[in-house]
Structures are given as structure tokens and as C-alpha cells.
Short mmCIF file of C-alpha atoms in Angstrom, two decimals:
data_model
loop_
_atom_site.label_atom_id
_atom_site.label_comp_id
_atom_site.label_asym_id
_atom_site.label_seq_id
_atom_site.Cartn_x
_atom_site.Cartn_y
_atom_site.Cartn_z
CA UNK U 7 0.00 0.00 0.00
CA UNK U 8 1.12 3.57 -0.73
CA UNK U 9 -0.51 6.79 0.37
CA UNK U 10 -1.52 10.01 -1.33
CA UNK U 11 -3.18 13.28 -0.40
CA UNK U 12 -6.55 14.51 -1.55
CA UNK U 13 -6.42 18.31 -1.48
CA UNK U 14 -9.61 20.29 -2.03
CA UNK U 15 -9.11 23.89 -3.11
CA UNK U 16 -11.04 27.06 -2.44
CA UNK U 17 -10.40 27.74 1.25
CA UNK U 18 -8.58 30.79 2.63
CA UNK U 19 -5.93 29.79 5.16
CA UNK U 20 -6.28 31.56 8.50
CA UNK U 21 -4.82 31.04 11.96
CA UNK U 22 -1.55 30.22 13.65
CA UNK U 23 1.00 27.50 13.00
CA UNK U 24 4.02 26.50 15.10
CA UNK U 25 7.22 25.51 13.29
CA UNK U 26 9.53 22.86 14.74
CA UNK U 27 13.28 22.40 14.47
CA UNK U 28 15.02 22.73 11.12
CA UNK U 29 15.38 19.58 9.04
CA UNK U 30 18.49 21.04 7.42
CA UNK U 31 20.08 21.47 10.84
CA UNK U 32 18.96 18.61 13.09
CA UNK U 33 20.51 15.84 10.98
CA UNK U 34 23.92 17.54 10.98
CA UNK U 35 23.72 18.16 14.73
CA UNK U 36 22.99 14.47 15.24
CA UNK U 37 26.06 13.60 13.17
CA UNK U 38 28.16 16.00 15.26
CA UNK U 39 27.41 13.83 18.30
CA UNK U 40 29.96 11.37 16.83
CA UNK U 41 32.70 13.85 17.73
CA UNK U 42 32.43 13.30 21.50
CA UNK U 43 32.29 10.21 23.66
CA UNK U 44 29.23 10.21 25.91
CA UNK U 45 25.62 11.38 25.65
CA UNK U 46 24.68 14.36 23.51
CA UNK U 47 21.08 15.63 23.62
CA UNK U 48 19.45 17.48 20.73
CA UNK U 49 16.12 19.17 21.53
CA UNK U 50 13.39 20.80 19.40
CA UNK U 51 13.75 17.96 16.88
CA UNK U 52 11.08 17.90 14.16
CA UNK U 53 8.82 14.87 13.87
CA UNK U 54 9.93 13.93 10.35
CA UNK U 55 11.01 10.65 8.76
CA UNK U 56 14.64 11.70 8.30
CA UNK U 57 15.30 11.89 12.06
CA UNK U 58 14.74 8.15 12.74
CA UNK U 59 16.62 7.41 9.50
CA UNK U 60 19.64 9.32 10.82
CA UNK U 61 19.20 7.53 14.15
CA UNK U 62 19.56 4.23 12.27
CA UNK U 63 22.75 5.47 10.60
CA UNK U 64 24.21 6.37 14.01
CA UNK U 65 23.17 3.04 15.52
CA UNK U 66 25.01 1.31 12.69
CA UNK U 67 28.11 3.24 13.76
CA UNK U 68 27.86 1.92 17.33
CA UNK U 69 25.84 4.71 18.98
CA UNK U 70 22.85 4.23 21.23
CA UNK U 71 20.03 6.51 20.12
CA UNK U 72 16.77 7.25 21.93
CA UNK U 73 13.96 9.24 20.32
CA UNK U 74 11.31 10.71 22.59
CA UNK U 75 8.89 13.48 21.62
CA UNK U 76 11.08 16.30 20.28
CA UNK U 77 14.30 15.09 21.89
CA UNK U 78 17.09 12.83 20.64
CA UNK U 79 19.67 11.35 23.02
CA UNK U 80 22.80 10.01 21.32
CA UNK U 81 25.37 8.05 23.31
CA UNK U 82 28.59 7.72 21.33
CA UNK U 83 31.13 5.02 22.29
CA UNK U 84 34.84 5.55 22.85
CA UNK U 85 35.54 3.88 19.52
CA UNK U 86 32.73 4.37 16.99
CA UNK U 87 32.54 2.15 13.95
CA UNK U 88 33.63 3.88 10.76
CA UNK U 89 31.57 2.12 8.07
CA UNK U 90 28.14 3.60 7.23
CA UNK U 91 26.66 0.96 4.92
CA UNK U 92 24.40 1.37 1.92
CA UNK U 93 21.17 0.22 3.57
CA UNK U 94 21.51 2.93 6.20
CA UNK U 95 22.40 5.88 3.99
CA UNK U 96 20.62 5.18 0.70
CA UNK U 97 17.36 6.83 1.70
CA UNK U 98 18.46 10.42 2.28
CA UNK U 99 21.20 12.77 1.22
CA UNK U 100 22.09 14.20 4.63
CA UNK U 101 23.56 10.86 5.71
CA UNK U 102 26.84 11.90 4.05
CA UNK U 103 27.38 14.40 6.89
CA UNK U 104 28.81 11.57 9.04
CA UNK U 105 31.90 11.61 6.78
CA UNK U 106 33.68 14.53 8.47
CA UNK U 107 33.01 13.45 12.07
CA UNK U 108 34.16 9.87 11.35
CA UNK U 109 37.42 11.06 9.78
CA UNK U 110 37.98 13.34 12.80
CA UNK U 111 37.18 10.72 15.44
CA UNK U 112 38.31 7.45 13.82
CA UNK U 113 40.81 8.80 11.27
CA UNK U 114 38.91 6.60 8.86
CA UNK U 115 35.51 6.57 7.17
CA UNK U 116 33.68 4.41 4.66
CA UNK U 117 30.35 5.99 3.72
CA UNK U 118 28.14 4.62 0.98
CA UNK U 119 27.16 7.20 -1.62
CA UNK U 120 23.87 8.63 -0.34
CA UNK U 121 20.41 8.72 -1.86
CA UNK U 122 17.85 11.50 -1.45
CA UNK U 123 15.79 13.87 -3.53
CA UNK U 124 15.85 13.82 -7.33
CA UNK U 125 16.74 17.48 -7.82
CA UNK U 126 19.99 17.22 -9.76
CA UNK U 127 23.67 16.39 -9.45
CA UNK U 128 25.22 16.90 -6.03
CA UNK U 129 28.76 15.49 -6.26
CA UNK U 130 31.07 15.03 -3.29
CA UNK U 131 34.24 16.36 -4.88
CA UNK U 132 34.40 19.45 -2.63
CA UNK U 133 33.94 17.27 0.46
CA UNK U 134 36.83 15.07 -0.64
CA UNK U 135 39.17 17.86 -1.71
CA UNK U 136 38.67 19.60 1.63
CA UNK U 137 39.48 16.42 3.56
CA UNK U 138 42.57 15.90 1.41
CA UNK U 139 43.83 19.38 2.29
CA UNK U 140 43.39 18.43 5.96
CA UNK U 141 45.71 15.46 5.39
CA UNK U 142 43.27 12.66 4.55
CA UNK U 143 43.33 10.35 1.55
CA UNK U 144 39.93 10.06 -0.08
CA UNK U 145 38.61 8.11 -3.05
CA UNK U 146 35.35 6.66 -4.35
CA UNK U 147 35.60 2.86 -4.16
CA UNK U 148 32.86 0.32 -4.85
CA UNK U 149 30.08 2.86 -4.39
CA UNK U 150 31.53 4.32 -1.19
CA UNK U 151 33.45 7.41 -0.16
CA UNK U 152 36.59 6.09 1.53
CA UNK U 153 38.73 8.45 3.60
CA UNK U 154 41.77 7.70 5.79
CA UNK U 155 44.21 9.90 7.67
CA UNK U 156 47.27 9.17 9.77
CA UNK U 157 47.00 12.70 11.07
CA UNK U 158 44.75 15.70 10.42
CA UNK U 159 46.29 19.15 10.27
CA UNK U 160 44.95 22.64 9.69
CA UNK U 161 44.77 24.06 6.18
CA UNK U 162 43.57 27.00 4.13
CA UNK U 163 40.62 25.76 2.11
CA UNK U 164 38.70 27.76 -0.48
CA UNK U 165 35.47 26.24 -1.76
CA UNK U 166 34.67 26.80 -5.44
CA UNK U 167 31.00 27.11 -4.43
CA UNK U 168 29.54 27.80 -0.94
CA UNK U 169 28.28 24.23 -0.57
CA UNK U 170 26.41 23.63 2.68
CA UNK U 171 27.31 19.93 2.83
CA UNK U 172 30.99 20.45 2.05
CA UNK U 173 31.24 23.28 4.59
CA UNK U 174 29.70 21.04 7.27
CA UNK U 175 31.90 18.01 6.61
CA UNK U 176 35.13 20.01 6.42
CA UNK U 177 34.17 21.98 9.55
CA UNK U 178 33.45 18.84 11.57
CA UNK U 179 36.71 17.24 10.48
CA UNK U 180 38.73 20.37 11.23
CA UNK U 181 37.57 20.81 14.85
CA UNK U 182 39.76 17.85 15.90
CA UNK U 183 42.63 18.60 13.49
CA UNK U 184 45.99 19.92 14.65
CA UNK U 185 46.40 23.67 14.13
CA UNK U 186 44.27 26.28 12.39
CA UNK U 187 41.90 25.74 9.49
CA UNK U 188 40.37 28.54 7.44
CA UNK U 189 37.43 27.80 5.13
CA UNK U 190 36.91 30.57 2.58
CA UNK U 191 33.71 30.92 0.53
CA UNK U 192 31.98 28.88 3.23
CA UNK U 193 28.21 28.49 3.28
CA UNK U 194 26.50 31.17 5.38
CA UNK U 195 23.13 29.52 6.08
CA UNK U 196 21.60 29.82 9.57
CA UNK U 197 21.91 26.03 9.84
CA UNK U 198 25.70 26.38 9.51
CA UNK U 199 25.63 28.90 12.37
CA UNK U 200 23.57 26.45 14.41
CA UNK U 201 26.21 23.75 13.86
CA UNK U 202 29.04 26.15 14.76
CA UNK U 203 27.25 27.06 17.98
CA UNK U 204 26.78 23.44 18.97
CA UNK U 205 30.42 22.59 18.21
CA UNK U 206 31.56 25.51 20.37
CA UNK U 207 29.31 24.29 23.18
CA UNK U 208 31.15 20.96 22.88
CA UNK U 209 34.51 22.71 23.33
CA UNK U 210 35.46 23.50 19.73
CA UNK U 211 36.96 26.85 18.74
CA UNK U 212 35.05 28.02 15.68
CA UNK U 213 34.61 31.66 14.70
CA UNK U 214 33.04 33.38 11.73
CA UNK U 215 29.72 31.48 11.63
CA UNK U 216 27.32 33.32 9.33
CA UNK U 217 30.14 34.88 7.30
CA UNK U 218 31.92 33.54 4.23
CA UNK U 219 35.08 32.76 6.24
CA UNK U 220 35.18 30.17 9.02
CA UNK U 221 38.24 29.92 11.26
CA UNK U 222 38.73 26.75 13.30
CA UNK U 223 41.39 26.25 15.96
CA UNK U 224 41.72 22.50 16.36
CA UNK U 225 41.31 20.95 19.82
CA UNK U 226 42.26 17.49 21.07
CA UNK U 227 38.87 16.49 22.45
CA UNK U 228 35.22 17.52 22.53
CA UNK U 229 32.62 16.90 25.22
CA UNK U 230 28.89 16.06 24.89
CA UNK U 231 26.36 18.86 25.18
CA UNK U 232 22.64 19.64 25.08
CA UNK U 233 21.60 21.82 22.17
CA UNK U 234 18.29 23.20 20.84
CA UNK U 235 17.75 23.15 17.07
CA UNK U 236 16.82 26.45 15.41
CA UNK U 237 13.37 26.81 13.83
CA UNK U 238 12.86 25.57 10.28
CA UNK U 239 12.90 28.62 8.01
CA UNK U 240 11.89 26.58 4.93
CA UNK U 241 8.78 25.15 6.60
CA UNK U 242 7.97 28.61 7.99
CA UNK U 243 8.27 30.20 4.55
CA UNK U 244 6.09 27.46 3.05
CA UNK U 245 3.25 28.52 5.34
CA UNK U 246 3.91 32.16 4.51
CA UNK U 247 3.64 31.49 0.78
CA UNK U 248 0.50 29.39 1.39
CA UNK U 249 -1.08 32.42 3.10
CA UNK U 250 -0.29 34.59 0.10
CA UNK U 251 -1.50 32.05 -2.47
CA UNK U 252 -4.83 31.50 -0.70
CA UNK U 253 -5.30 35.21 0.11
CA UNK U 254 -5.18 34.26 3.76
CA UNK U 255 -4.01 35.48 7.15
CA UNK U 256 -1.44 33.22 8.84
CA UNK U 257 0.78 33.81 11.88
CA UNK U 258 3.91 31.61 11.83
CA UNK U 259 5.68 30.99 15.15
CA UNK U 260 8.87 29.21 16.22
CA UNK U 261 11.31 30.76 13.74
CA UNK U 262 13.65 33.75 13.52
CA UNK U 263 12.16 36.05 10.87
CA UNK U 264 15.64 37.49 10.22
CA UNK U 265 16.54 34.15 8.59
CA UNK U 266 13.91 34.89 5.91
CA UNK U 267 14.67 38.51 5.01
CA UNK U 268 14.61 38.20 1.21
CA UNK U 269 11.74 35.70 1.20
CA UNK U 270 9.49 37.99 3.23
CA UNK U 271 10.46 40.92 1.01
CA UNK U 272 9.28 38.92 -2.02
CA UNK U 273 5.92 38.30 -0.34
CA UNK U 274 5.62 42.05 0.28
CA UNK U 275 6.32 42.64 -3.42
CA UNK U 276 3.49 40.19 -4.17
CA UNK U 277 1.17 42.48 -2.23
CA UNK U 278 1.13 40.77 1.14
CA UNK U 279 1.26 42.57 4.48
CA UNK U 280 4.17 40.97 6.33
CA UNK U 281 4.71 41.76 10.00
CA UNK U 282 7.84 40.50 11.84
CA UNK U 283 7.16 39.22 15.35
CA UNK U 284 9.31 38.18 18.30
CA UNK U 285 9.14 34.46 17.50
CA UNK U 286 8.03 34.53 13.86
CA UNK U 287 5.98 36.62 11.43
CA UNK U 288 2.46 37.21 10.10
CA UNK U 289 1.35 37.23 6.44
CA UNK U 290 -1.94 38.76 5.26
CA UNK U 291 -2.84 38.75 1.57
CA UNK U 292 -6.04 40.72 0.91
CA UNK U 293 -6.27 40.32 -2.89
CA UNK U 294 -4.80 38.34 -5.73
CA UNK U 295 -0.98 38.16 -5.49
CA UNK U 296 1.08 40.19 -7.95
CA UNK U 297 3.72 38.63 -10.18
CA UNK U 298 7.23 38.53 -8.69
CA UNK U 299 10.54 37.41 -10.20
CA UNK U 300 12.69 34.97 -8.21
CA UNK U 301 16.28 33.76 -8.63
CA UNK U 302 17.62 31.04 -6.32
CA UNK U 303 21.05 31.60 -4.79
CA UNK U 304 23.00 30.43 -1.72
CA UNK U 305 22.07 32.18 1.53
CA UNK U 306 21.31 35.05 2.00
CA UNK U 307 19.77 34.70 -1.46
CA UNK U 308 16.40 33.14 -2.22
CA UNK U 309 16.54 29.45 -1.13
CA UNK U 310 16.41 26.77 -3.82
CA UNK U 311 14.25 24.77 -1.39
CA UNK U 312 11.52 27.38 -1.85
CA UNK U 313 11.61 27.40 -5.64
CA UNK U 314 8.52 25.15 -5.98
CA UNK U 315 6.57 27.47 -3.67
CA UNK U 316 7.71 30.48 -5.73
CA UNK U 317 6.42 28.77 -8.87
CA UNK U 318 3.13 27.97 -7.13
CA UNK U 319 2.73 31.62 -6.14
CA UNK U 320 3.59 32.79 -9.66
CA UNK U 321 1.08 30.34 -11.14
CA UNK U 322 -1.87 32.21 -9.58
CA UNK U 323 -0.38 35.72 -9.51
CA UNK U 324 -1.57 38.61 -11.64
CA UNK U 325 1.03 39.05 -14.41
CA UNK U 326 4.08 37.18 -15.64
CA UNK U 327 6.93 35.96 -13.43
CA UNK U 328 10.38 34.63 -14.26
CA UNK U 329 11.93 32.00 -11.98
CA UNK U 330 15.67 31.36 -12.34
CA UNK U 331 17.20 28.23 -10.78
CA UNK U 332 20.91 28.71 -10.10
CA UNK U 333 21.59 25.83 -7.69
CA UNK U 334 20.05 22.49 -8.79
CA UNK U 335 19.57 21.84 -12.49
CA UNK U 336 16.78 19.25 -12.21
CA UNK U 337 14.42 21.15 -9.94
CA UNK U 338 12.24 22.28 -12.85
CA UNK U 339 10.75 18.80 -13.01
CA UNK U 340 8.20 20.40 -10.71
CA UNK U 341 6.99 22.62 -13.56
CA UNK U 342 5.76 19.58 -15.51
CA UNK U 343 3.44 18.70 -12.62
CA UNK U 344 2.24 22.30 -12.33
CA UNK U 345 1.29 22.23 -16.01
CA UNK U 346 -0.94 19.24 -15.21
CA UNK U 347 -2.71 21.58 -12.80
CA UNK U 348 -3.33 24.15 -15.48
CA UNK U 349 -0.35 26.45 -14.89
CA UNK U 350 0.69 28.52 -17.92
CA UNK U 351 4.39 27.78 -17.71
CA UNK U 352 7.37 27.01 -19.90
CA UNK U 353 11.03 26.38 -19.17
CA UNK U 354 14.19 27.29 -21.05
CA UNK U 355 17.40 26.06 -19.51
CA UNK U 356 17.47 27.28 -15.93
CA UNK U 357 14.65 29.77 -16.44
CA UNK U 358 10.91 29.27 -16.10
CA UNK U 359 8.36 31.81 -17.30
CA UNK U 360 5.00 31.65 -15.53
CA UNK U 361 1.89 33.55 -16.62
CA UNK U 362 -0.51 33.60 -13.74
CA UNK U 363 -4.06 32.32 -14.00
CA UNK U 364 -6.88 33.10 -11.55
CA UNK U 365 -7.49 29.46 -10.56
CA UNK U 366 -5.64 26.21 -11.22
CA UNK U 367 -7.44 23.01 -12.25
CA UNK U 368 -7.32 19.84 -10.14
CA UNK U 369 -5.46 16.76 -11.46
CA UNK U 370 -3.36 13.81 -10.24
CA UNK U 371 0.26 14.91 -9.66
CA UNK U 372 3.45 13.28 -8.35
CA UNK U 373 6.06 14.58 -5.89
CA UNK U 374 9.69 14.27 -6.98
CA UNK U 375 11.17 15.62 -3.73
CA UNK U 376 10.22 17.09 -0.36
CA UNK U 377 9.72 20.67 -1.48
CA UNK U 378 8.03 19.77 -4.76
CA UNK U 379 5.51 17.73 -2.78
CA UNK U 380 4.70 20.64 -0.50
CA UNK U 381 4.49 22.96 -3.49
CA UNK U 382 1.96 20.68 -5.19
CA UNK U 383 -0.22 20.64 -2.07
CA UNK U 384 -0.16 24.46 -2.03
CA UNK U 385 -1.17 24.45 -5.69
CA UNK U 386 -4.03 22.08 -4.84
CA UNK U 387 -5.29 24.62 -2.30
CA UNK U 388 -5.89 27.13 -5.12
CA UNK U 389 -7.27 24.66 -7.69
CA UNK U 390 -10.90 23.90 -8.46
CA UNK U 391 -12.06 20.50 -7.26
CA UNK U 392 -9.85 17.89 -5.56
CA UNK U 393 -6.19 17.31 -6.45
CA UNK U 394 -4.45 13.96 -5.86
CA UNK U 395 -0.82 14.35 -4.72
CA UNK U 396 1.14 11.08 -4.93
CA UNK U 397 4.51 9.96 -3.49
CA UNK U 398 3.82 11.92 -0.33
CA UNK U 399 6.51 10.06 1.62
CA UNK U 400 8.75 12.87 0.39
CA UNK U 401 6.64 15.43 2.26
CA UNK U 402 6.78 13.32 5.44
CA UNK U 403 10.58 13.60 5.30
CA UNK U 404 10.51 17.37 5.73
CA UNK U 405 7.19 18.61 7.13
CA UNK U 406 6.11 17.51 10.63
CA UNK U 407 2.38 17.21 11.31
CA UNK U 408 1.71 18.48 7.80
CA UNK U 409 -1.92 17.39 7.55
CA UNK U 410 -2.78 18.51 11.09
CA UNK U 411 -1.16 21.92 10.58
CA UNK U 412 -2.86 22.50 7.26
CA UNK U 413 -6.25 21.50 8.62
CA UNK U 414 -5.68 23.77 11.59
CA UNK U 415 -5.40 26.67 9.15
CA UNK U 416 -8.62 25.72 7.40
CA UNK U 417 -7.17 23.73 4.52
CA UNK U 418 -9.03 20.66 3.28
CA UNK U 419 -6.67 17.69 2.97
CA UNK U 420 -7.01 13.97 3.50
CA UNK U 421 -4.37 11.22 3.62
CA UNK U 422 -5.63 8.05 1.92
CA UNK U 423 -4.11 4.69 1.03
CA UNK U 424 -3.92 3.27 -2.49
CA UNK U 425 -2.68 0.11 -4.16
#
């Protein structure tokens, strides 16, 4: 049996929604627990499928992992195992973030090439080149990333692109390396800052989080800590866009609105009233959204994870929008599904031109990744009739209590089984 959503359009979303911990942070924080012997506690964990998947990866490396409510307790042994096998890591991309901690702790790592969303090529060459500069040997062998080091030493590392994953792996390897490491053109995402903060709580010496240059003074040993995950800015923005698309009034809580500066500015350009609040923001859209152009870029630019939501907003906006995808080349697969729903859209290379229509038309559609799935549900909210959204396991990987939250805002959605 598989499951799909039935989404009935026509309702204005209104009310309040609480956002949990960030998916793009919690998995890396769990991996960081490998760096210290003892029990590390991560709180404000989102109730998503990827958390127990990462727990299984850590258990395979010799850790004891307990999941309870929004808390994860990870007890790391004195000598973790260094081989993360294919069965454990094949289901999600973030599993590769154990590479850096294993090289740092064990001086050796064998990590099967990860699976994850079908959004384009995401090679590991920057991860490997960074580890090599730190003194490790790294190759791809038999479908695995293999890294070994007799000793890790500081290095000056400049990334050719501010890759989040490469920044995280190199950072976590460098905290236990001898001497100073400088990572230039590092990723600046709030989730990177969250990881830096947790590492410093464990006894690391990392400075520059949130800037394009990270400086790490290596230490001999880290200690366990208790750390609270930051709020999920991508989930928060999804609800904000949903408010605009449905001409609704939604208060989003549990997130730092400063992490969404450009995104909220785009909603204002679309005609929404956006009010920052102490623990979130409020979006009110009183009429049909106006067309807005979007171009995805690394933080602090417009997030590629919100590109499907941008296309959904453009599809019902008044006027013509251009969406430019600069990060993942295959993310425009989403446009094909939007066309099923009656969107007036065409793509040319990494550009999509969307001419807004007043109402979309319901149809069966298929999710290709987490964000595409959420974007299709949002499109179903502004379509006539009932839209079937299939392959919803993707959505479960990134959006906790998705059905309950949407219903709480007045959306009409039902999870049903199918052969």
C-alpha cells in the first residue's frame, strides 16, 4: 500500500501555525554527536522521517540513540565504527554528513554514496578535496566514499561554491585537526551557524559562523552537550507562501524572521502585508498576489528549497513571473506537474516563465522531492475541485504534522491509502 493526499481547493488559510526544528540542521547536529564520547542531547527535533533514518545510521556506527517526543539522546562510544553501509544511507542525502566526524574521530571513514531527492547532481568532490587538504586520503571505491588519515592538520581551504554539505563536513573534520583551518567561501546559512554554535558548546573553537570565512582552531577532544535546534525557516516560509496564495491570514511561530529577510520581502512585493514578530511573522494577503521574479542563490539569497513554492505563487499571480534556478539543475521537473494543474508555464534552460491564471485546475500529480511535494499541495489549495498528490513520503521527510497543521489553518486535505 502507498498513500496520497486529496487536497480540495477554495479555502482561505487563516490562523496560527508553530514551526519545529530545522530539518536542514537537526541531521547535521545528530552527526556532530559522533565527535564526543558520551551522551549528547538534541532538543526541538522535528517529527519527520529523516530523524529516525539518521538515528539508524548512528546506531550502525555503534551509537545508542533514543527518540522521545522532540528530543534525541545520542550516546557515542569511545571507539565508533567507521563504516556507514548502503542500507543505512541510501534513503536520504544528509547521511553523508557523518563523513567529516568519522574522519575526525576514527581517522577513517567508509560511507556509501547517499540517496535522497531527485533534484539534480550533487557530487562530493568538494567534500573530498577539503578532507585531502586536511591530510586525509579520499577516493570513491565500490560505491563508497573512503577516507583515511594518519594525522589531520589545519589548512587553508577555499570552496569553489559555498556548498552547505561540504562546509559542514570540512568543519566537523577540522575541529579535531591539529592547528588552524580557514574555510573561505563557506556556506553562510543559519543552519551552519547552528552547527558552529553546537560545536563551540562541545569545546570546539570556531569563529566566523554566518560569514563567508570560518576559522577553526583544532582541539584534542570535545565533550557532549545539550543543544536546541533552530526553527525551520523553509517550513515557515512554506506557510507564509501558502497564506499569500490562498489570500489568507497566517501567523507563523517558532522561527527567527531574520533568517527569511529576502523571502518575506518577495511576499511584500506580491502584495502581502508581512509583519515581523518576536518568534516569527504574520502574512496577510487581501487580494490576488502580484507577479514577482525569483532567482535562487545560496544564503542570504532566495533558497532553492523554496523554488517550488515560488512557482506555485507565480502560477496564480496577476502578471508574468520569471523564476531562475541557479543551484540544482533538475528542480524544474516540478513545472511539468504544475502544467498538469493548469499552470501557464514554460522552461528554457534554468529559467521558467509563468503567466498567472486566476485558478488552477485539479489533477493527479506526483512529488519528486520534499519541497516539490509541499508545493503541489499548495497548488491544490488554489485549484478547483480535488487534487491527488502522490509519493507523499517525500513530504513526510521534511514537514512535521503536515496534515494537522494544514487543517488547523482551514485547509481541506485527507491522507488516503492506495494500491
